[in-house]
mmCIF file of C-alpha atoms in Angstrom:
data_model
loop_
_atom_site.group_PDB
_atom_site.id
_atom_site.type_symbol
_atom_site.label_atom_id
_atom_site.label_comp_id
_atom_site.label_asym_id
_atom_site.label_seq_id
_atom_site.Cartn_x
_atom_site.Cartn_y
_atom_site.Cartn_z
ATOM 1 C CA UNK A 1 0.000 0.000 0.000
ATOM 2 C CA UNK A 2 3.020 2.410 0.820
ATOM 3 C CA UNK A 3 4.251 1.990 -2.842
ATOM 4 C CA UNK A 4 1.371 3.558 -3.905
ATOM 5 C CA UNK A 5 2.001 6.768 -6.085
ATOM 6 C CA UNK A 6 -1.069 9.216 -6.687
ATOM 7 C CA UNK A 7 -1.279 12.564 -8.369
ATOM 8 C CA UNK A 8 -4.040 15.442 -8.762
ATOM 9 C CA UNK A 9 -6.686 14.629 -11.390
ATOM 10 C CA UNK A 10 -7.026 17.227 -14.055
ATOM 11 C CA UNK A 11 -8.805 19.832 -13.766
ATOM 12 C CA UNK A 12 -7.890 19.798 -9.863
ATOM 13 C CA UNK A 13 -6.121 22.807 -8.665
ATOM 14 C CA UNK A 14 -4.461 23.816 -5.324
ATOM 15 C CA UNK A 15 -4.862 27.526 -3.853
ATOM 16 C CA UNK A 16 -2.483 26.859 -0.681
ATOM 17 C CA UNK A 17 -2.788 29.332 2.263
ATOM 18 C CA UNK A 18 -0.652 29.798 5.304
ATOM 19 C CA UNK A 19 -2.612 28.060 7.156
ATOM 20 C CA UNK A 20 -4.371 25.393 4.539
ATOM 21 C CA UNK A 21 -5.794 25.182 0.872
ATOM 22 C CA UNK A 22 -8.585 25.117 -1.163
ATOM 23 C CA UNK A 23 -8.648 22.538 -3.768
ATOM 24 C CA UNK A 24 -11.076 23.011 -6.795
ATOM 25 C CA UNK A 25 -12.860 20.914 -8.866
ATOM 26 C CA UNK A 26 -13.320 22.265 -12.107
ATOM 27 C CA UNK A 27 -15.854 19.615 -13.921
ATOM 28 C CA UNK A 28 -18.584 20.873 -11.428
ATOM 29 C CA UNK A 29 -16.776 23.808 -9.530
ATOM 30 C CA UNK A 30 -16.689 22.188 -5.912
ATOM 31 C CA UNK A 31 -14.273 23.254 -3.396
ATOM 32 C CA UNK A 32 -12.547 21.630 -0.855
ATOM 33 C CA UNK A 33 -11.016 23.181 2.258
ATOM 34 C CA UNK A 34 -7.769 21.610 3.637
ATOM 35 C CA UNK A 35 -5.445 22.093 6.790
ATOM 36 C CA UNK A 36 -1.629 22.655 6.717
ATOM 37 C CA UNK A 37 -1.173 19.167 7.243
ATOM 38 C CA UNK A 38 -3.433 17.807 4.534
ATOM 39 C CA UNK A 39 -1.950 20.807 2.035
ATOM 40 C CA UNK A 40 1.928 19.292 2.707
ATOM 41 C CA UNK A 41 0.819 16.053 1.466
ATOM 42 C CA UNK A 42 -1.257 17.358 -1.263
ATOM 43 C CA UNK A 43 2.038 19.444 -2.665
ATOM 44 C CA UNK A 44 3.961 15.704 -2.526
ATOM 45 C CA UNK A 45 0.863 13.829 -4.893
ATOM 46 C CA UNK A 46 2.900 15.012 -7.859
ATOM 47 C CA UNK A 47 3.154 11.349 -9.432
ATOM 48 C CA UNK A 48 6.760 10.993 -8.595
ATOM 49 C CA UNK A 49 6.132 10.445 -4.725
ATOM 50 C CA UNK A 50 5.063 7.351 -3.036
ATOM 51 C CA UNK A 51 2.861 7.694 0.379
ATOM 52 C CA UNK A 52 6.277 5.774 2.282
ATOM 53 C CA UNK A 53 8.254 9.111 0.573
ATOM 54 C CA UNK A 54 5.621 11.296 1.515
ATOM 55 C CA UNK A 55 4.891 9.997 5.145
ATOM 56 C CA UNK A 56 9.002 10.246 5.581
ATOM 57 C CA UNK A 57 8.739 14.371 4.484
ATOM 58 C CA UNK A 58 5.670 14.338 6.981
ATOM 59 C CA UNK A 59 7.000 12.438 9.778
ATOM 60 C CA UNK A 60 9.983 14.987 9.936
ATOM 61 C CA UNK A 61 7.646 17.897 9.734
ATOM 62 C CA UNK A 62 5.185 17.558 12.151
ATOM 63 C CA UNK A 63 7.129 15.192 14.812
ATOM 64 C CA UNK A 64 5.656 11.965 14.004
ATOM 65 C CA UNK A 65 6.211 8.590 13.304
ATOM 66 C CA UNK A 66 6.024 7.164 9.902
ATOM 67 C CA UNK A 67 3.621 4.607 10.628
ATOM 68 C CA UNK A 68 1.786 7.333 12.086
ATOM 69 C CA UNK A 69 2.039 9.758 8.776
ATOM 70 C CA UNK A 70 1.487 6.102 6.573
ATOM 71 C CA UNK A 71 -2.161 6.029 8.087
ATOM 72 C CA UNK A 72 -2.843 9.389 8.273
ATOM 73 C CA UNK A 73 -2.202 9.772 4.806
ATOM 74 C CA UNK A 74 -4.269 6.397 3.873
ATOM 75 C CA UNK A 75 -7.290 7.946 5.256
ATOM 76 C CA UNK A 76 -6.903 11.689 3.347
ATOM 77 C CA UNK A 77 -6.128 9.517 -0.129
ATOM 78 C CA UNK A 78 -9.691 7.509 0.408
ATOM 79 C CA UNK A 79 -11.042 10.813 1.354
ATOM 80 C CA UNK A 80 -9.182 12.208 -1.878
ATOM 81 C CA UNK A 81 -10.223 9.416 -4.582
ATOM 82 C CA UNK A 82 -13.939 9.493 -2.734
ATOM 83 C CA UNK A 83 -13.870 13.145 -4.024
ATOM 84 C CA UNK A 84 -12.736 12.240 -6.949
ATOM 85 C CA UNK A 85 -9.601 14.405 -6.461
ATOM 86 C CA UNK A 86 -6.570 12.277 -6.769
ATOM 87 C CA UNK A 87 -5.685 9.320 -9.362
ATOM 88 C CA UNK A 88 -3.750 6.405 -8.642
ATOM 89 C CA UNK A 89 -0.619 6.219 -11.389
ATOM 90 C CA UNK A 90 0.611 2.889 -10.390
ATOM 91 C CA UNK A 91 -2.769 1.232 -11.075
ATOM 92 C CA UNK A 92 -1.996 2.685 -14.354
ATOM 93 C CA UNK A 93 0.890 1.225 -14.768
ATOM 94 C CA UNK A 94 0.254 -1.758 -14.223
ATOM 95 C CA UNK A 95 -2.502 -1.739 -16.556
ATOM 96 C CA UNK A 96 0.110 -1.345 -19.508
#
């Protein structure tokens, strides 16, 4: 599950904050309010990051465990692709 690499769908767009983001949906215009934490990991979905890469950046952050940053960031990706927000690459490649 850590190997897992996602990235923003198109026509999803970040508007980061100091203290959060807004993510848009353009195909029906819904927004999505996130906090700093969520926003971190959201600027690491790029496609080139896996969630173990991301909950390392995390972990050193915010003062947390990896395993810790791991689940965290499981639950915000099945919050994510239950938006319709975030695409899995890797299931893509695999297709091929």
């Amino acid at each position: 599950m850590t190997d897992q690499i996602y990235q923003l769908k198109e026509k999803v767009y970040i508007e980061a904050f100091e203290d959060g983001a807004l993510v848009l949906r353009l195909v029906d215009r819904s927004i999505f309010q996130f906090n700093l934490t969520a926003l971190k990991v959201l600027e690491l979905t790029d496609g080139a990051h896996s969630i173990e890469d991301i909950a390392g950046s995390i972990s050193s952050t915010f003062s947390i465990t990896e395993e810790e940053a791991a689940t965290d960031i499981a639950e915000l990706y099945a919050h994510l692709r239950n938006e319709e927000l975030i695409e899995s690459i890797t299931e893509s490649l695999k297709e091929c």
